[in-house]
PDB file of N, CA and C in Angstrom:
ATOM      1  N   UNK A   1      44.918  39.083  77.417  1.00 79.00           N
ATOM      2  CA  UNK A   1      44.911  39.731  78.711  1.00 79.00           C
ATOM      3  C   UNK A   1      43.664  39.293  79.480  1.00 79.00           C
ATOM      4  N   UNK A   2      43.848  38.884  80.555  1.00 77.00           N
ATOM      5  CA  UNK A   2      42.903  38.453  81.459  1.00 77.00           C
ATOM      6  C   UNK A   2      41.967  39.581  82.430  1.00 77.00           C
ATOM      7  N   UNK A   3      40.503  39.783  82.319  1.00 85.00           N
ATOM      8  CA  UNK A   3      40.066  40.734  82.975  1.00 85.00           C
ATOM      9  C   UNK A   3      39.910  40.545  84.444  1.00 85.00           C
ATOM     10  N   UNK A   4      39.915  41.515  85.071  1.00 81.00           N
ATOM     11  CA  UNK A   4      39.200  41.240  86.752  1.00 81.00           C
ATOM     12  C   UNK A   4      38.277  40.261  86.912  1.00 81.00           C
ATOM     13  N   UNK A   5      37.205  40.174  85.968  1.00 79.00           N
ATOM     14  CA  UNK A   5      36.091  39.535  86.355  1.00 79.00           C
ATOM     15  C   UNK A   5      36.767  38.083  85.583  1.00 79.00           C
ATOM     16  N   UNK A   6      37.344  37.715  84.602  1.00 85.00           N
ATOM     17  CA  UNK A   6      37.803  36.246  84.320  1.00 85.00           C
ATOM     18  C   UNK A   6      38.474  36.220  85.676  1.00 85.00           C
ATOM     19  N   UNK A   7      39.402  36.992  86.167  1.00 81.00           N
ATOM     20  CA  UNK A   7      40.283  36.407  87.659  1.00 81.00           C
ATOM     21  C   UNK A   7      39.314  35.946  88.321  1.00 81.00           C
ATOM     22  N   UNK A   8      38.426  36.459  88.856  1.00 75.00           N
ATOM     23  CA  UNK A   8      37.093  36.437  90.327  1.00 75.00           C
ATOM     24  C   UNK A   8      36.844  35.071  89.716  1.00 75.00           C
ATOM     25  N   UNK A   9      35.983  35.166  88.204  1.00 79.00           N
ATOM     26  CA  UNK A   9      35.583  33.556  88.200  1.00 79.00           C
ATOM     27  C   UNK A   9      36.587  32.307  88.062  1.00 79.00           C
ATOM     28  N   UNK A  10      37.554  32.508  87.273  1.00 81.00           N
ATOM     29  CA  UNK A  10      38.205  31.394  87.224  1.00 81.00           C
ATOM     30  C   UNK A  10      38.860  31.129  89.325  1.00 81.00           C
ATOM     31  N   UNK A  11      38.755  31.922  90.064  1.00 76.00           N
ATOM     32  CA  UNK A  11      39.069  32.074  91.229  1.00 76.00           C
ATOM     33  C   UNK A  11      38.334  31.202  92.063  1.00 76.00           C
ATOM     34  N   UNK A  12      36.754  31.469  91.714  1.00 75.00           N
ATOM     35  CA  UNK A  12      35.407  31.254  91.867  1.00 75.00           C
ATOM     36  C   UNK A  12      35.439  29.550  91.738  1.00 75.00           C
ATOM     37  N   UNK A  13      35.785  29.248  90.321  1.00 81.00           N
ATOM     38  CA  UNK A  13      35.947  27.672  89.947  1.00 81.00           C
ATOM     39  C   UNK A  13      37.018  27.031  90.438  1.00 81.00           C
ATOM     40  N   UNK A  14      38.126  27.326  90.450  1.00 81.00           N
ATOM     41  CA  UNK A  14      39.081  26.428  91.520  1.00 81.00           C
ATOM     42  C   UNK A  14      38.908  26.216  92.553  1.00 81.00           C
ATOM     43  N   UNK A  15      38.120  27.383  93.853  1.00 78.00           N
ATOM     44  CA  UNK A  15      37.827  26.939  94.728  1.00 78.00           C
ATOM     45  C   UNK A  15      36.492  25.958  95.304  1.00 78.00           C
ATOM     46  N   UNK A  16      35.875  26.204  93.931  1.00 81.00           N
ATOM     47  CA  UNK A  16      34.335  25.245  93.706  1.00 81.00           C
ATOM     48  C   UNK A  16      35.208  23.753  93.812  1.00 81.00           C
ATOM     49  N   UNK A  17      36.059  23.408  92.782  1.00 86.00           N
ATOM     50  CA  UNK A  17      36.350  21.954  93.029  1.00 86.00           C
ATOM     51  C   UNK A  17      37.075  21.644  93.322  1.00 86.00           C
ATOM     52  N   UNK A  18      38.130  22.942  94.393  1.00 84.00           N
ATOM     53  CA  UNK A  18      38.818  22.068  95.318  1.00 84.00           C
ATOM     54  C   UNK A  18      37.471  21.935  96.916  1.00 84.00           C
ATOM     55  N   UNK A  19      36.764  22.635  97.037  1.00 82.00           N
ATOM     56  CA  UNK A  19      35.659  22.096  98.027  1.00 82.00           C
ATOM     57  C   UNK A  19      35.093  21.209  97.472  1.00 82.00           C
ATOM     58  N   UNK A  20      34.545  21.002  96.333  1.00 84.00           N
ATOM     59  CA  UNK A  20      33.781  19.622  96.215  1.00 84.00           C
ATOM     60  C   UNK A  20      34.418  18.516  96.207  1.00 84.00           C
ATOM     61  N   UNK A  21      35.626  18.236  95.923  1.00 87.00           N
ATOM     62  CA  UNK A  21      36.608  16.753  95.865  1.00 87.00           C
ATOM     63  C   UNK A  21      36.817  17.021  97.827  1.00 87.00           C
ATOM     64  N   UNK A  22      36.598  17.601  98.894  1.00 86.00           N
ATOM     65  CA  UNK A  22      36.771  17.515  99.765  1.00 86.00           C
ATOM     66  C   UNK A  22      36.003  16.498 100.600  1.00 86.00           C
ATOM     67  N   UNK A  23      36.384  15.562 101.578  1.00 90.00           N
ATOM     68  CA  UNK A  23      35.969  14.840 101.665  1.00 90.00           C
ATOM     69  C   UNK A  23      35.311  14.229 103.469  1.00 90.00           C
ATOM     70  N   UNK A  24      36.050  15.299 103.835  1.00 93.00           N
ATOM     71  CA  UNK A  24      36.009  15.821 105.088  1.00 93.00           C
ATOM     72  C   UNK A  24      35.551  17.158 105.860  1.00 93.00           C
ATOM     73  N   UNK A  25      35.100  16.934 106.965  1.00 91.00           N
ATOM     74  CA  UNK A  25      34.566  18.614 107.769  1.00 91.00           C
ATOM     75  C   UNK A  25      36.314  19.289 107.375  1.00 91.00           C
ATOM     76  N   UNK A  26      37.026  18.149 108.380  1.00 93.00           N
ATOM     77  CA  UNK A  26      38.001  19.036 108.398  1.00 93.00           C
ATOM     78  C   UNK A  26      38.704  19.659 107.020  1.00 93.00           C
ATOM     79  N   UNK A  27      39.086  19.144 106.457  1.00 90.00           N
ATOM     80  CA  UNK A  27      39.197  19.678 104.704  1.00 90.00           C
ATOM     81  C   UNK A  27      38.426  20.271 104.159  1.00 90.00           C
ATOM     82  N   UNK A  28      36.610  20.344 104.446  1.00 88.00           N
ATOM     83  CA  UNK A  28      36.164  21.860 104.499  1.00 88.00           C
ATOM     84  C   UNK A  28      36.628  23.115 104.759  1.00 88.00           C
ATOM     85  N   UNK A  29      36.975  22.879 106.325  1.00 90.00           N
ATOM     86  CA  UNK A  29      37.103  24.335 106.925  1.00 90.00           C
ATOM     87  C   UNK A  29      38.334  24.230 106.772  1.00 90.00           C
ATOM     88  N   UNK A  30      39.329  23.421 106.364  1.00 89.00           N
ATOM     89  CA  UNK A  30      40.672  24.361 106.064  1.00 89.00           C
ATOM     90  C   UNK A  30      40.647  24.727 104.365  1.00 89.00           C
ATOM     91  N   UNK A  31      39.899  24.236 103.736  1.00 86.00           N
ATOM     92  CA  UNK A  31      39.864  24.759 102.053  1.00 86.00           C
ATOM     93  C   UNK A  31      39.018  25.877 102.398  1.00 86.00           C
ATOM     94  N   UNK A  32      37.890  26.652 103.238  1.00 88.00           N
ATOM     95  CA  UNK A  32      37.275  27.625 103.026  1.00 88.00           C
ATOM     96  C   UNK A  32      37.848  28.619 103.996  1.00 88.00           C
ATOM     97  N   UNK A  33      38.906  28.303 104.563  1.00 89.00           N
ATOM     98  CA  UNK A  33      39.659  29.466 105.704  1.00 89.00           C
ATOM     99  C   UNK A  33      40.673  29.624 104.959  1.00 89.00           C
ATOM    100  N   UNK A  34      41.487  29.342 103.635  1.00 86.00           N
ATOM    101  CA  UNK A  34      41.969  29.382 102.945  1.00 86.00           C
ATOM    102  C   UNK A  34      41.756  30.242 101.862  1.00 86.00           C
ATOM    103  N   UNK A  35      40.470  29.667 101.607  1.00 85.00           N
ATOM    104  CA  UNK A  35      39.854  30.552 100.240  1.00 85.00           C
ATOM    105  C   UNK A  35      39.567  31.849 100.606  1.00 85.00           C
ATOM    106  N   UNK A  36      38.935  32.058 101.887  1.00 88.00           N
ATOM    107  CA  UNK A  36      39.051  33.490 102.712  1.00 88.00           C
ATOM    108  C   UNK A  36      39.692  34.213 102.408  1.00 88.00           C
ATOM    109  N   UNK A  37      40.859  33.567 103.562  1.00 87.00           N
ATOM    110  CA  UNK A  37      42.631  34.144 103.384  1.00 87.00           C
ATOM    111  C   UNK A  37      42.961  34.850 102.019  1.00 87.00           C
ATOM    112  N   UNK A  38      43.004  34.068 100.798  1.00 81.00           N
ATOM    113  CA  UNK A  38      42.913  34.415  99.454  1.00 81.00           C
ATOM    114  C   UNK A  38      42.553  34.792  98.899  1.00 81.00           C
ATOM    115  N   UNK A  39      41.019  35.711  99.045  1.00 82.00           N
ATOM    116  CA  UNK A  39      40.283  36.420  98.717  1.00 82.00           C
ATOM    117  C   UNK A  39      39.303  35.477  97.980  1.00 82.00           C
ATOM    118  N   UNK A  40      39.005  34.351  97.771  1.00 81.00           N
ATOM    119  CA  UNK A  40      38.859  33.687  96.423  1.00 81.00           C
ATOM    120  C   UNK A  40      37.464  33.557  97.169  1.00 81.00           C
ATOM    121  N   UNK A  41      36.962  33.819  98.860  1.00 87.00           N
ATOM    122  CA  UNK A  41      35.942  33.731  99.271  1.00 87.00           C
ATOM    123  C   UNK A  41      35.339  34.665 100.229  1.00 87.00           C
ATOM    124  N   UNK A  42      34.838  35.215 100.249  1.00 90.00           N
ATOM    125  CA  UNK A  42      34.421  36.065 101.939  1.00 90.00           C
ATOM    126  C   UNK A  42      33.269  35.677 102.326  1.00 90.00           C
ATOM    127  N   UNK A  43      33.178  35.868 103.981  1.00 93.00           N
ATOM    128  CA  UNK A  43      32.389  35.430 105.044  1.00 93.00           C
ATOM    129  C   UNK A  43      30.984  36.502 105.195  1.00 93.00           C
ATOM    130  N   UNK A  44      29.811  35.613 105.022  1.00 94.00           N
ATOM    131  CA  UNK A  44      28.726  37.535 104.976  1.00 94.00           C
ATOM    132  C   UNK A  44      28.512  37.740 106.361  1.00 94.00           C
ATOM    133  N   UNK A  45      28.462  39.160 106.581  1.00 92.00           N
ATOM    134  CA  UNK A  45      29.069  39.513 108.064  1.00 92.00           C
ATOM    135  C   UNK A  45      27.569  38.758 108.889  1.00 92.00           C
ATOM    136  N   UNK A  46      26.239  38.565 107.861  1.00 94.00           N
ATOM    137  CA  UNK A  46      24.684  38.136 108.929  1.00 94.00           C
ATOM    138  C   UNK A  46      24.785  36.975 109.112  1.00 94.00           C
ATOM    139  N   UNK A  47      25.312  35.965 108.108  1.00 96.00           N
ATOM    140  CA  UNK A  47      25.084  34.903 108.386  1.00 96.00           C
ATOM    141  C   UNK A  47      26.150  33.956 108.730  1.00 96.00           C
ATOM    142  N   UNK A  48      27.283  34.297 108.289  1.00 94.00           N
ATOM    143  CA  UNK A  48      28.325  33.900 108.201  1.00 94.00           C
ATOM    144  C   UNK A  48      29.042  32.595 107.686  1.00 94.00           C
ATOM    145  N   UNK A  49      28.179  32.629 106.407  1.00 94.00           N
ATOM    146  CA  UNK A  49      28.557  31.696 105.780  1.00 94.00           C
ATOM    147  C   UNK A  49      29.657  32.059 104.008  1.00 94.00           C
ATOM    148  N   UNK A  50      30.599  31.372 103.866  1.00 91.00           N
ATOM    149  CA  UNK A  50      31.455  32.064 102.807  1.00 91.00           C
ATOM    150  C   UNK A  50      30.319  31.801 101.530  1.00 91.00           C
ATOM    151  N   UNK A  51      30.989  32.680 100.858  1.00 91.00           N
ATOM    152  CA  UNK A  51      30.261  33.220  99.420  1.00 91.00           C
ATOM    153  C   UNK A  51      31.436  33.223  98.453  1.00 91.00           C
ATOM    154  N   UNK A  52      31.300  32.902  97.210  1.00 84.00           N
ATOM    155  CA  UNK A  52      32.422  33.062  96.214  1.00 84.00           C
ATOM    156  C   UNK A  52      32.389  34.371  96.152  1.00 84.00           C
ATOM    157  N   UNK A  53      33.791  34.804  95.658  1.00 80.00           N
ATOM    158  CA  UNK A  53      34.333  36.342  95.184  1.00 80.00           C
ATOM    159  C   UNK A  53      33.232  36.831  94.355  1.00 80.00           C
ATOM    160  N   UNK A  54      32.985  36.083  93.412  1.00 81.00           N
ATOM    161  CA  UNK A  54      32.113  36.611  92.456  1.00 81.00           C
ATOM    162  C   UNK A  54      30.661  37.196  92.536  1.00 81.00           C
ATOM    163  N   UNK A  55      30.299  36.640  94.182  1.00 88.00           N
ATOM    164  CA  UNK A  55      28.734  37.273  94.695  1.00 88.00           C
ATOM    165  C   UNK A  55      29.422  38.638  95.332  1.00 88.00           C
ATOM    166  N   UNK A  56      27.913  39.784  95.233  1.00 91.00           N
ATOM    167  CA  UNK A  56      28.048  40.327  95.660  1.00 91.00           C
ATOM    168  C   UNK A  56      27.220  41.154  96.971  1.00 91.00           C
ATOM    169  N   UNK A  57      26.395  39.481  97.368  1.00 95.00           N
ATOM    170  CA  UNK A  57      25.698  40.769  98.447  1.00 95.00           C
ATOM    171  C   UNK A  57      24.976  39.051  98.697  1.00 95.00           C
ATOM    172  N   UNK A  58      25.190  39.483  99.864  1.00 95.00           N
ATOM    173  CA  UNK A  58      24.195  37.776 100.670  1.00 95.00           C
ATOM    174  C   UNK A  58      23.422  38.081 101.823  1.00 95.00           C
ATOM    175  N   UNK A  59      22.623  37.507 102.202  1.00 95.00           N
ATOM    176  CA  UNK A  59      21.472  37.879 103.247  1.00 95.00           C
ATOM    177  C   UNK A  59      20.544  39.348 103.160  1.00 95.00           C
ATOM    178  N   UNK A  60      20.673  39.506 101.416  1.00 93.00           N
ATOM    179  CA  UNK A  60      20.446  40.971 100.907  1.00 93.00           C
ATOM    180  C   UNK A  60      21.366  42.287 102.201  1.00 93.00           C
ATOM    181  N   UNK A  61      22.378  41.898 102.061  1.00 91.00           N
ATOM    182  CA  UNK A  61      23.305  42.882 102.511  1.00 91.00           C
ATOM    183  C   UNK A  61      24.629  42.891 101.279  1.00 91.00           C
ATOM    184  N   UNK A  62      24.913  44.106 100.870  1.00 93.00           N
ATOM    185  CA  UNK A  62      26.394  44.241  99.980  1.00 93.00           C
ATOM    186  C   UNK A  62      27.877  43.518 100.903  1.00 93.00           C
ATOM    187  N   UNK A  63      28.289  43.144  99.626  1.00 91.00           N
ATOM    188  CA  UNK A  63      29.746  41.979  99.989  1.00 91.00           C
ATOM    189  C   UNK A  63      30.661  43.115 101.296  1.00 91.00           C
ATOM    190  N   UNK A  64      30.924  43.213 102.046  1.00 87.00           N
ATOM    191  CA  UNK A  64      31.994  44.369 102.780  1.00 87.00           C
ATOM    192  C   UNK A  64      33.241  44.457 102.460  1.00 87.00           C
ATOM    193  N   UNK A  65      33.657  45.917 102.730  1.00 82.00           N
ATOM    194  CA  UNK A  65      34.655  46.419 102.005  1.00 82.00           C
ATOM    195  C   UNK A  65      35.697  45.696 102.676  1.00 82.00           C
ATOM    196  N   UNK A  66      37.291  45.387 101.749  1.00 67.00           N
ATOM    197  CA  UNK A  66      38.154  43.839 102.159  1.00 67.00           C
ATOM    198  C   UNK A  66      38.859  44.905 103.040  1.00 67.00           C
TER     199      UNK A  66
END
């Protein structure tokens, strides 16, 4: 049985190397408006840069509620 937290990371790692084999802006921002979409990433509301599922607090602010 797979826990919450194996989901988040193994979630965490697919979207790590489908952004790193990316090779393009544009294939950036559609693999991380994706990963969004999917939960597999969220946007921190200060800086606004995505964060894996698995963080929980960026620009020392907590992840916001989905």
């Amino acid at each position: 049985m797979i826990t919450d937290e194996e989901e988040r990371e193994a979630r965490a790692t697919a979207i790590a190397q489908l952004l790193g084999s990316a090779e393009t802006a544009t294939e950036m921002n559609a693999l991380t408006r994706v990963g969004i979409r999917s939960g597999f990433l969220w946007r921190c509301p200060s800086c606004k840069e995505p964060q894996y599922a698995n963080r929980d607090a960026c620009c020392d602010l907590p992840r916001p509620a989905a």
